[in-house]
CSV table of C-alpha atoms in Angstrom, one decimal:
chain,number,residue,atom,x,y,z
R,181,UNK,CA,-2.7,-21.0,-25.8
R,182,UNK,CA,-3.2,-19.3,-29.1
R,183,UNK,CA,-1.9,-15.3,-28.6
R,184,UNK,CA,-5.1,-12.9,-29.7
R,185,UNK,CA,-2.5,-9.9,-29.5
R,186,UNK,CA,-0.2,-10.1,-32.6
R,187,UNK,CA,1.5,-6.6,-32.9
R,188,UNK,CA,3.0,-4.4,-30.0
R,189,UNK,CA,4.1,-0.8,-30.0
R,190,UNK,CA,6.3,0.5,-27.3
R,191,UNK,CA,6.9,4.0,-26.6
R,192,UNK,CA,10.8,4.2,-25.9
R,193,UNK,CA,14.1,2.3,-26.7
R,194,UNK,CA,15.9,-0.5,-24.4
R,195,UNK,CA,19.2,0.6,-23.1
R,196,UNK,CA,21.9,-1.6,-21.4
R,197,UNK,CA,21.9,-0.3,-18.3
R,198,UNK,CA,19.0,1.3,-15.8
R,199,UNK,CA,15.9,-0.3,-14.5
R,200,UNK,CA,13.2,0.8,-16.8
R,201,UNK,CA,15.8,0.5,-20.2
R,202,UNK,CA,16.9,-3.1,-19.3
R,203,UNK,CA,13.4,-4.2,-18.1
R,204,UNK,CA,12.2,-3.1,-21.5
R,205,UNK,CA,15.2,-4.7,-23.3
R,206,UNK,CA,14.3,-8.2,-21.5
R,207,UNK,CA,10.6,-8.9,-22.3
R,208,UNK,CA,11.7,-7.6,-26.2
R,209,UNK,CA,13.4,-11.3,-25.9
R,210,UNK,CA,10.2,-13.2,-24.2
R,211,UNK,CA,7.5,-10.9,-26.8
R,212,UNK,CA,9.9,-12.4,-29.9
R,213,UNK,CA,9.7,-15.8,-28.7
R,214,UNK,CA,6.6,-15.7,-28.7
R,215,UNK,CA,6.5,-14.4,-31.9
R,216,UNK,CA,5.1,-11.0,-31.3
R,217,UNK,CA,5.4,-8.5,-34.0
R,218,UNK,CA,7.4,-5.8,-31.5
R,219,UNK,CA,7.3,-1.6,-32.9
R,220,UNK,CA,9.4,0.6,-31.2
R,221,UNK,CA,8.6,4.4,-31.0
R,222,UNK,CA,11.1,6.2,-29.5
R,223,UNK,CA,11.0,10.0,-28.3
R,224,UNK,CA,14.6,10.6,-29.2
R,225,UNK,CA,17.2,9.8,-32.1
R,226,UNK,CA,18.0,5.5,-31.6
R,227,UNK,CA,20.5,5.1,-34.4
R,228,UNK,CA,23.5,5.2,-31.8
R,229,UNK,CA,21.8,3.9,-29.2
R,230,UNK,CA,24.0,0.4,-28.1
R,231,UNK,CA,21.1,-2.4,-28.7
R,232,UNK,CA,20.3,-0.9,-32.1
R,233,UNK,CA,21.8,-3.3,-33.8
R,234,UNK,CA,20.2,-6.2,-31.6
R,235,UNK,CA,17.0,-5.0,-32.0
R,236,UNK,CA,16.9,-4.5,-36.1
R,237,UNK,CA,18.7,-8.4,-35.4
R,238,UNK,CA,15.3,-9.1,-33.4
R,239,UNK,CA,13.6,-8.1,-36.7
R,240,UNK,CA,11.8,-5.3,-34.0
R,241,UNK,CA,10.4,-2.1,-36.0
R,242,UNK,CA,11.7,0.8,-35.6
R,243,UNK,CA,9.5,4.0,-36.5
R,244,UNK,CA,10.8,7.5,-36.3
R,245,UNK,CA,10.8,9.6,-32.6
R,246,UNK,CA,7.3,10.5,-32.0
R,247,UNK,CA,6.0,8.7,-35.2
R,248,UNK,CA,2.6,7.1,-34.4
R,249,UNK,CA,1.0,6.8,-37.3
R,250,UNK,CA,1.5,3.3,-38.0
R,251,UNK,CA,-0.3,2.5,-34.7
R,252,UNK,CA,-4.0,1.1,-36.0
R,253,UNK,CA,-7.3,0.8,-33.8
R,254,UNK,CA,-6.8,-2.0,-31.7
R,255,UNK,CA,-3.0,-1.8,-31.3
R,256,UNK,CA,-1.5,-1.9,-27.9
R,257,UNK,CA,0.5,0.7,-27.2
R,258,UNK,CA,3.1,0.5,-24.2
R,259,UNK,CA,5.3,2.9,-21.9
R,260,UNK,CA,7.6,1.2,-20.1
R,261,UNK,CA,7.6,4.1,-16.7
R,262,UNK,CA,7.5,6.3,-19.6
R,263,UNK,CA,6.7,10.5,-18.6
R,264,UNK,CA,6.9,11.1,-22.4
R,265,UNK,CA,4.7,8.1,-23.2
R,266,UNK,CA,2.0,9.8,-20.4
R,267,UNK,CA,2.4,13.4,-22.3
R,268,UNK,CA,1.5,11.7,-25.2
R,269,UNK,CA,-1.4,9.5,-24.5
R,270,UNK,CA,-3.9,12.3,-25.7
R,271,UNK,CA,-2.0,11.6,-29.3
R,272,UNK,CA,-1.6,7.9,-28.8
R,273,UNK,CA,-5.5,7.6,-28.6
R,274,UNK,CA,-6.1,9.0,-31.6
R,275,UNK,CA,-5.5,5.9,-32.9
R,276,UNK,CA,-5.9,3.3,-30.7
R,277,UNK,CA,-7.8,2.8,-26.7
R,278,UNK,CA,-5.6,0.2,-26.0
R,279,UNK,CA,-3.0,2.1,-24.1
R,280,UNK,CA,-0.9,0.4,-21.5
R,281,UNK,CA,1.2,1.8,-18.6
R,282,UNK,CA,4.1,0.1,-16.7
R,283,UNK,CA,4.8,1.8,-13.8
R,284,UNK,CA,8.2,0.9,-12.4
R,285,UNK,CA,8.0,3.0,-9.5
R,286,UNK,CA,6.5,2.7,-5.7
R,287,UNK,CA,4.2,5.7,-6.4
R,288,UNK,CA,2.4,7.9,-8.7
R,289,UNK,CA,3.1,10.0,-11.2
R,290,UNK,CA,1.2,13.3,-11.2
R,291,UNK,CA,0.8,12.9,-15.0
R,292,UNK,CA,-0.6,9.1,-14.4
R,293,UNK,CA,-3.1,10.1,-11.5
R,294,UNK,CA,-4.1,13.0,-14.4
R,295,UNK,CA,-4.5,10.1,-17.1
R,296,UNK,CA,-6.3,8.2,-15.1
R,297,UNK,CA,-9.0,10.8,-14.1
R,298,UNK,CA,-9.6,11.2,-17.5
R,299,UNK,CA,-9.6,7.7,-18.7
R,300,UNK,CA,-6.4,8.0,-20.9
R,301,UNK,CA,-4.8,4.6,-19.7
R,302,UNK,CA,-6.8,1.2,-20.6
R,303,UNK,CA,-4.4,-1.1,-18.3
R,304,UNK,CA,-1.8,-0.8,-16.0
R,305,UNK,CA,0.9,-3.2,-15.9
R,306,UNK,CA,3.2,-3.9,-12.5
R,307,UNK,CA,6.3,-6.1,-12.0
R,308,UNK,CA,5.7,-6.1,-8.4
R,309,UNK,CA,2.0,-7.6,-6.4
R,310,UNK,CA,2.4,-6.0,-3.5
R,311,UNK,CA,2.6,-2.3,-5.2
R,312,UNK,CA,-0.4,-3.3,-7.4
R,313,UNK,CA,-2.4,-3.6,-4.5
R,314,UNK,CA,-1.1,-0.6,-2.8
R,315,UNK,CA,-1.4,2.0,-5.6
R,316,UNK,CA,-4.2,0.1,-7.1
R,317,UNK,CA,-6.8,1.5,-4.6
R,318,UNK,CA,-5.8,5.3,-4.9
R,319,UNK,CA,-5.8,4.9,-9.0
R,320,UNK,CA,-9.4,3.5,-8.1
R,321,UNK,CA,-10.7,6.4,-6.4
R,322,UNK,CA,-9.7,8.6,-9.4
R,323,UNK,CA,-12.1,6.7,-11.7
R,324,UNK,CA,-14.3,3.5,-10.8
R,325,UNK,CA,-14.3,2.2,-14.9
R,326,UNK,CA,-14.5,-1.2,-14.7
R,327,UNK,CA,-12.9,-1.2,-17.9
R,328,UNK,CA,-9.9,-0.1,-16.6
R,329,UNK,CA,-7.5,-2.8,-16.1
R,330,UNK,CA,-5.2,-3.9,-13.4
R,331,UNK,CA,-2.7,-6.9,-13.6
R,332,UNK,CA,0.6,-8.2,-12.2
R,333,UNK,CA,3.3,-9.6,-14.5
R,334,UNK,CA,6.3,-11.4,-14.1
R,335,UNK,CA,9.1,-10.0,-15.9
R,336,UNK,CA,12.1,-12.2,-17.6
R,337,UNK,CA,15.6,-11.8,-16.9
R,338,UNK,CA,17.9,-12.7,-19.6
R,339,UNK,CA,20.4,-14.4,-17.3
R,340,UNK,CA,22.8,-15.5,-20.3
R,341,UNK,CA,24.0,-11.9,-20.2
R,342,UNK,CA,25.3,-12.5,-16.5
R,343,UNK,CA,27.4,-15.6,-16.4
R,344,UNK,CA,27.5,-17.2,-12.6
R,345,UNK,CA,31.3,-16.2,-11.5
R,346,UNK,CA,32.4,-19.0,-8.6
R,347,UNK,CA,36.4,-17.6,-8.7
R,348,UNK,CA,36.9,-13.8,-7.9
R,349,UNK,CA,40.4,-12.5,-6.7
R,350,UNK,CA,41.5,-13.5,-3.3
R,351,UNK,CA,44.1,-10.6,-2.7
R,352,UNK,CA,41.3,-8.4,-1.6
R,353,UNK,CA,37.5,-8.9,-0.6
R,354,UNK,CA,35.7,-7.2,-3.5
R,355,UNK,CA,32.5,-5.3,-2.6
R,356,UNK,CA,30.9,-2.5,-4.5
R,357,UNK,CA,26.8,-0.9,-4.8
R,358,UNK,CA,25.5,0.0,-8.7
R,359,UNK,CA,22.5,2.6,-9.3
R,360,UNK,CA,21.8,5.6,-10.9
R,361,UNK,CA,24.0,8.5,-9.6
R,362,UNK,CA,20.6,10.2,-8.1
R,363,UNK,CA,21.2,11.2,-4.6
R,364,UNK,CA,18.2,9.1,-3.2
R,365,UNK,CA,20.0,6.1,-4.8
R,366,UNK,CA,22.7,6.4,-1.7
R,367,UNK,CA,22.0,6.4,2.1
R,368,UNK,CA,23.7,9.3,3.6
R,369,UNK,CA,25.8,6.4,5.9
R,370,UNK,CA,27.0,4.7,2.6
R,371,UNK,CA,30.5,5.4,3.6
R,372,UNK,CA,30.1,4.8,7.3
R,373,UNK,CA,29.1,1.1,6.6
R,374,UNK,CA,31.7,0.7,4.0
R,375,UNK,CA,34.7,1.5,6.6
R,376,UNK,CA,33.0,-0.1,9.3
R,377,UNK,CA,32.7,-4.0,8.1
R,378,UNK,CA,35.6,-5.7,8.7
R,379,UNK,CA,37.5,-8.7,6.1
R,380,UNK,CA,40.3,-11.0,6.8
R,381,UNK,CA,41.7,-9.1,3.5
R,382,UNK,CA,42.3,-5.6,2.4
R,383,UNK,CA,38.9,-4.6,1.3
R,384,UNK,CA,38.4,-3.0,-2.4
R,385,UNK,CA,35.2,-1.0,-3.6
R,386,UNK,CA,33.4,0.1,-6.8
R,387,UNK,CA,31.0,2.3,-6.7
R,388,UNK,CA,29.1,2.1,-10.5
R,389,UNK,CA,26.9,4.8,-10.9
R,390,UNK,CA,29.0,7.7,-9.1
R,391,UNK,CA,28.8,11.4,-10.0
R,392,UNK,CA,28.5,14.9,-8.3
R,393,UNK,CA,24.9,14.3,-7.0
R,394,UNK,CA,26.2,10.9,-5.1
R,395,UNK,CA,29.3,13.0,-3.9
R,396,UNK,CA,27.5,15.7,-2.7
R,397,UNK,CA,24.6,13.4,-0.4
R,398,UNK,CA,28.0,10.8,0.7
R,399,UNK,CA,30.6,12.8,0.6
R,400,UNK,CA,34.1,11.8,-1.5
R,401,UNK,CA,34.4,8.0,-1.4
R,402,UNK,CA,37.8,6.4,0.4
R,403,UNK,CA,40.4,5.7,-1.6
R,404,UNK,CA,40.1,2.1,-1.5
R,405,UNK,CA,36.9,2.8,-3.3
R,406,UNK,CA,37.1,3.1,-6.8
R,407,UNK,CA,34.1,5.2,-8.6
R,408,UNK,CA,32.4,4.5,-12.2
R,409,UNK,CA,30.4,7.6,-13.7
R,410,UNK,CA,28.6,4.6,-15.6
R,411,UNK,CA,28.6,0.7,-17.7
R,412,UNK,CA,31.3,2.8,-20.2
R,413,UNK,CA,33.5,2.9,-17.8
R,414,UNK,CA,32.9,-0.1,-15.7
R,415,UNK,CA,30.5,-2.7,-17.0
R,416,UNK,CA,28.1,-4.5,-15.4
R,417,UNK,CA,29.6,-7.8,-15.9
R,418,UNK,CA,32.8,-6.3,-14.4
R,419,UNK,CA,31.3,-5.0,-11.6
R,420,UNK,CA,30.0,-8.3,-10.4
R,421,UNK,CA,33.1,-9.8,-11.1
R,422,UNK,CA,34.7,-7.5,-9.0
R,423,UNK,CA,31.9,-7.6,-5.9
R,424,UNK,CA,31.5,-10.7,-3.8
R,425,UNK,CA,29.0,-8.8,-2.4
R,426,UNK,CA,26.3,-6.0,-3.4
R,427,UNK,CA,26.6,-3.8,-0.3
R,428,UNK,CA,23.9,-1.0,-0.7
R,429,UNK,CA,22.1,1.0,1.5
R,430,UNK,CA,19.6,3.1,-0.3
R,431,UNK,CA,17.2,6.1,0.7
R,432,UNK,CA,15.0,4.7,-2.0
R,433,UNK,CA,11.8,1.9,-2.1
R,434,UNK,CA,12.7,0.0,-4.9
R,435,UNK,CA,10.3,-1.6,-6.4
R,436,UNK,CA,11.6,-4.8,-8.5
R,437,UNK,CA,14.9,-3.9,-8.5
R,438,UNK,CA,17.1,-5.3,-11.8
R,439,UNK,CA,20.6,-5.6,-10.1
R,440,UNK,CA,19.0,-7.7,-8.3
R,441,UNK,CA,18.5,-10.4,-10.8
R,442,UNK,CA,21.8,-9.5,-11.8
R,443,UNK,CA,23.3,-9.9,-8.5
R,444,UNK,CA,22.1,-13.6,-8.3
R,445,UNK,CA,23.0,-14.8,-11.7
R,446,UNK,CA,26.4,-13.4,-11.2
R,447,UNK,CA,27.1,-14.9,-7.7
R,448,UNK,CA,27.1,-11.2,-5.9
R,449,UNK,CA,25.4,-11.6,-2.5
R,450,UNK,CA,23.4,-9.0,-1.8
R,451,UNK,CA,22.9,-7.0,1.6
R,452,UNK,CA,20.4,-4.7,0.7
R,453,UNK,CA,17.4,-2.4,2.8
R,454,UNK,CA,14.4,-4.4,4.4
R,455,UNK,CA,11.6,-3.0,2.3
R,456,UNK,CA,10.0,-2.5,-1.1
R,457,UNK,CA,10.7,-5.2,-4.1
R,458,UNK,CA,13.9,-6.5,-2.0
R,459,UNK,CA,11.2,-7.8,0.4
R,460,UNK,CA,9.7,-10.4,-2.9
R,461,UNK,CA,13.1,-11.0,-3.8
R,462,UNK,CA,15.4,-11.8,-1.7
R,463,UNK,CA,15.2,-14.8,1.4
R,464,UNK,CA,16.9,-13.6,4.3
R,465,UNK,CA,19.4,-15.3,5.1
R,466,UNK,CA,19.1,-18.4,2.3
R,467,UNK,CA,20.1,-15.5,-0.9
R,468,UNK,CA,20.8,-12.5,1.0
R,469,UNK,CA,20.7,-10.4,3.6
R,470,UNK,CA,17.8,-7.9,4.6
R,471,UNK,CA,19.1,-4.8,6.5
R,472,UNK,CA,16.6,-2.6,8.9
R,473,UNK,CA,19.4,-0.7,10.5
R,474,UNK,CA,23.0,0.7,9.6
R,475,UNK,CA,24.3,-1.9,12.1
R,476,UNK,CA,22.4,-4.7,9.8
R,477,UNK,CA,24.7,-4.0,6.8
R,478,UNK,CA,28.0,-4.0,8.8
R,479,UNK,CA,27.5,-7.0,10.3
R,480,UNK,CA,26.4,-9.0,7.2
R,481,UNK,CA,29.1,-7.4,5.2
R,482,UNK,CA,31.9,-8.6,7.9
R,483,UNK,CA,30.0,-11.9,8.0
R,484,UNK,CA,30.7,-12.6,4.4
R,485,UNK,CA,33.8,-11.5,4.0
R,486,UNK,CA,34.8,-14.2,7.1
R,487,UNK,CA,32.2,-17.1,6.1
R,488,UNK,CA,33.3,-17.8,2.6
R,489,UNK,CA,31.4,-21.4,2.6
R,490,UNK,CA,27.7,-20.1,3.5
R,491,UNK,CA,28.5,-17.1,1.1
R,492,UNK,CA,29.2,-19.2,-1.5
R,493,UNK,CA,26.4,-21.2,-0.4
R,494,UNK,CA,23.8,-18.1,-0.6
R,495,UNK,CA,25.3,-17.1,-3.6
R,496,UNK,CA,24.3,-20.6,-5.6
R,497,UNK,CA,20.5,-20.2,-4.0
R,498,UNK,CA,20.5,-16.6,-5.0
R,499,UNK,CA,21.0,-17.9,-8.3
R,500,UNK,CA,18.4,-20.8,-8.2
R,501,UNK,CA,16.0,-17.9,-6.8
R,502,UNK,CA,16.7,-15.7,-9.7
R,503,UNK,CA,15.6,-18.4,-12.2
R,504,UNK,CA,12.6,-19.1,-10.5
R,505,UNK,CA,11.4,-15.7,-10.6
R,506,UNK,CA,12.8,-14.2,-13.4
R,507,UNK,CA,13.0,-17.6,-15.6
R,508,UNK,CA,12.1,-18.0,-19.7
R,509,UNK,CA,9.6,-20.3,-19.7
R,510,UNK,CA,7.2,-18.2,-16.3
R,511,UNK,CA,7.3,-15.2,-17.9
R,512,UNK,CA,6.2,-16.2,-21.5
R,513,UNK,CA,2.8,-18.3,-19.6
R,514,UNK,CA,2.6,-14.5,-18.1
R,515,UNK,CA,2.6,-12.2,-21.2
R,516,UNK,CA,0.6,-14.9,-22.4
R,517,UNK,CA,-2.2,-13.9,-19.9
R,518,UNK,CA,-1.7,-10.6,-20.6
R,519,UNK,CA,-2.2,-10.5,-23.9
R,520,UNK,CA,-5.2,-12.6,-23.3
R,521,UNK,CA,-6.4,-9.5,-21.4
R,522,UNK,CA,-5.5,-7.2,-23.5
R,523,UNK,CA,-7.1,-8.6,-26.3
R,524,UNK,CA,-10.5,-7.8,-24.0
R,525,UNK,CA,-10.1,-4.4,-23.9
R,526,UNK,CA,-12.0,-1.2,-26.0
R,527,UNK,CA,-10.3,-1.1,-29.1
């Protein structure tokens, strides 16, 4: 299939670490493979970000924060769960209709209901079915366009950047969760479960992604638990060295959660809330554990730390299941159709 789409602006810069950042970085890879002219347009100085040097590597663009007047009629532009790239639609169409929005979230943003009332977004892009067809409907009702366009993708995970670790230190059992440090990233019994779940061995924590917002929704973690501000203190690679298992109770709906994928390719099981994105990804009880209850999470937690052979055993079809959804060569036939659509839409 020949690609109708041969230049792509994106409205932001990939980052190492957080959902939307990472994402982003990710399908940079699948859109060079497949030999996409990629432009980056920042809304902040990117000369010290840490993948600048990757992406002028990539051969990707850079234009100056805010810059769009390279962007020609006919161009898709992209924001990857982007509130700047939603302030600045109104400028973005000045030059081109082909607008694009990737919600990573479960809901809506005021600013996107807004857009869409007025016709400002062309297509919207999800990671995840199941919220395309929940938020899809309500978008709907703001504006009937049939020109207006809806579709699923399924995003790559660079899996090389996450080597499968199948010897971890047997002195302690090493467990640990990894977010943002937003309150709503921690359940309020984060610490409860932690000292509940028993292991034949002293237990050892990491908490990646820790600052006064966790501390004040979890309280001060034990001191068996040892706490990361973020990936420059701890990185991720460490922290899945460190965890046989992801252990993390959440107040949040994640939608296609990213630790995820990096939980499988690592060999991190993970034991993780019964709803949202976790739902699509993980098979309970073949690469993880789905929790409903407080009591869920303590039990599975002890369970692994005394069943090393079925962990290890869920930890290589975790990794089997990350490929399959998250793999090279299904992701590139998915931009493919993408692009196919977006090549469709008003220029």
């Amino acid at each position: 299939m020949s690609i109708p789409i041969k230049r792509l602006f994106v409205n932001g810069f990939p980052s190492l670490y957080g959902g939307a950042g990472t994402e982003l970085h990710h399908q940079i890879l699948v859109w060079r493979k497949l030999g996409m002219e990629v432009h980056l347009i920042p809304s902040w100085d990117y000369h010290g970000e840490p993948l600048y040097n990757e992406m002028a590597g990539l051969g990707v663009i850079m234009h100056a924060p805010g810059d769009w007047s390279a962007v020609q009629s006919g161009d898709p532009v992209l924001g990857f769960c982007n509130a700047e790239f939603l302030n600045a639609l109104p400028e973005i169409r000045r030059h081109t209709r082909r607008t694009v929005f990737v919600n990573c979230m479960t809901w809506l943003f005021p600013r996107e209901r807004e857009a869409m009332e007025k016709g400002e977004i062309a297509m919207f892009l999800y990671q995840n079915e199941a919220v395309r067809q929940n938020v899809m409907p309500v978008l709907r009702q703001l504006n009937e366009s049939p020109e207006i366009c809806f579709m699923t993708f399924s995003p790559y995970f660079h899996a090389d950047s996450f080597p499968f670790i199948r010897e971890r230190d047997e002195d302690f059992f090493g467990c640990g969760r990894i977010s943002r440090q937003d309150a709503d990233k921690f359940s309020a019994s984060t610490l409860h479960i932690y000292d509940a779940f028993v292991a034949p061995v002293m237990k050892h924590g990491l908490f990646l992604g820790f600052d006064k917002r966790s501390e004040a929704k979890i309280g001060r973690p034990f001191d068996w638990i040892q706490i990361a501000h973020n990936q420059r203190e701890v990185s991720q690679q460490d922290f899945y060295r460190h965890s046989r298992i992801v252990l993390q109770p959440s107040d949040t709906t994640e939608n296609w959660p990213r630790i995820g994928f990096e939980a499988m390719a690592s060999g991190s099981v993970l034991i993780v809330d019964n709803r949202g994105g976790w739902r699509q990804m993980v098979q309970h009880g073949k690469t993880g554990w789905l929790c409903d209850h407080e009591r869920d999470f303590i039990y599975y937690a002890s369970k692994m730390a005394y069943e090393p052979s079925l962990r290890n055993d869920m930890a290589e079809a975790a990794r089997l299941r990350g490929l399959e959804l998250g793999g090279l060569e299904v992701s590139m036939e998915s931009w493919k159709q993408v692009f196919e659509a977006m090549a469709k839409l008003p220029e």
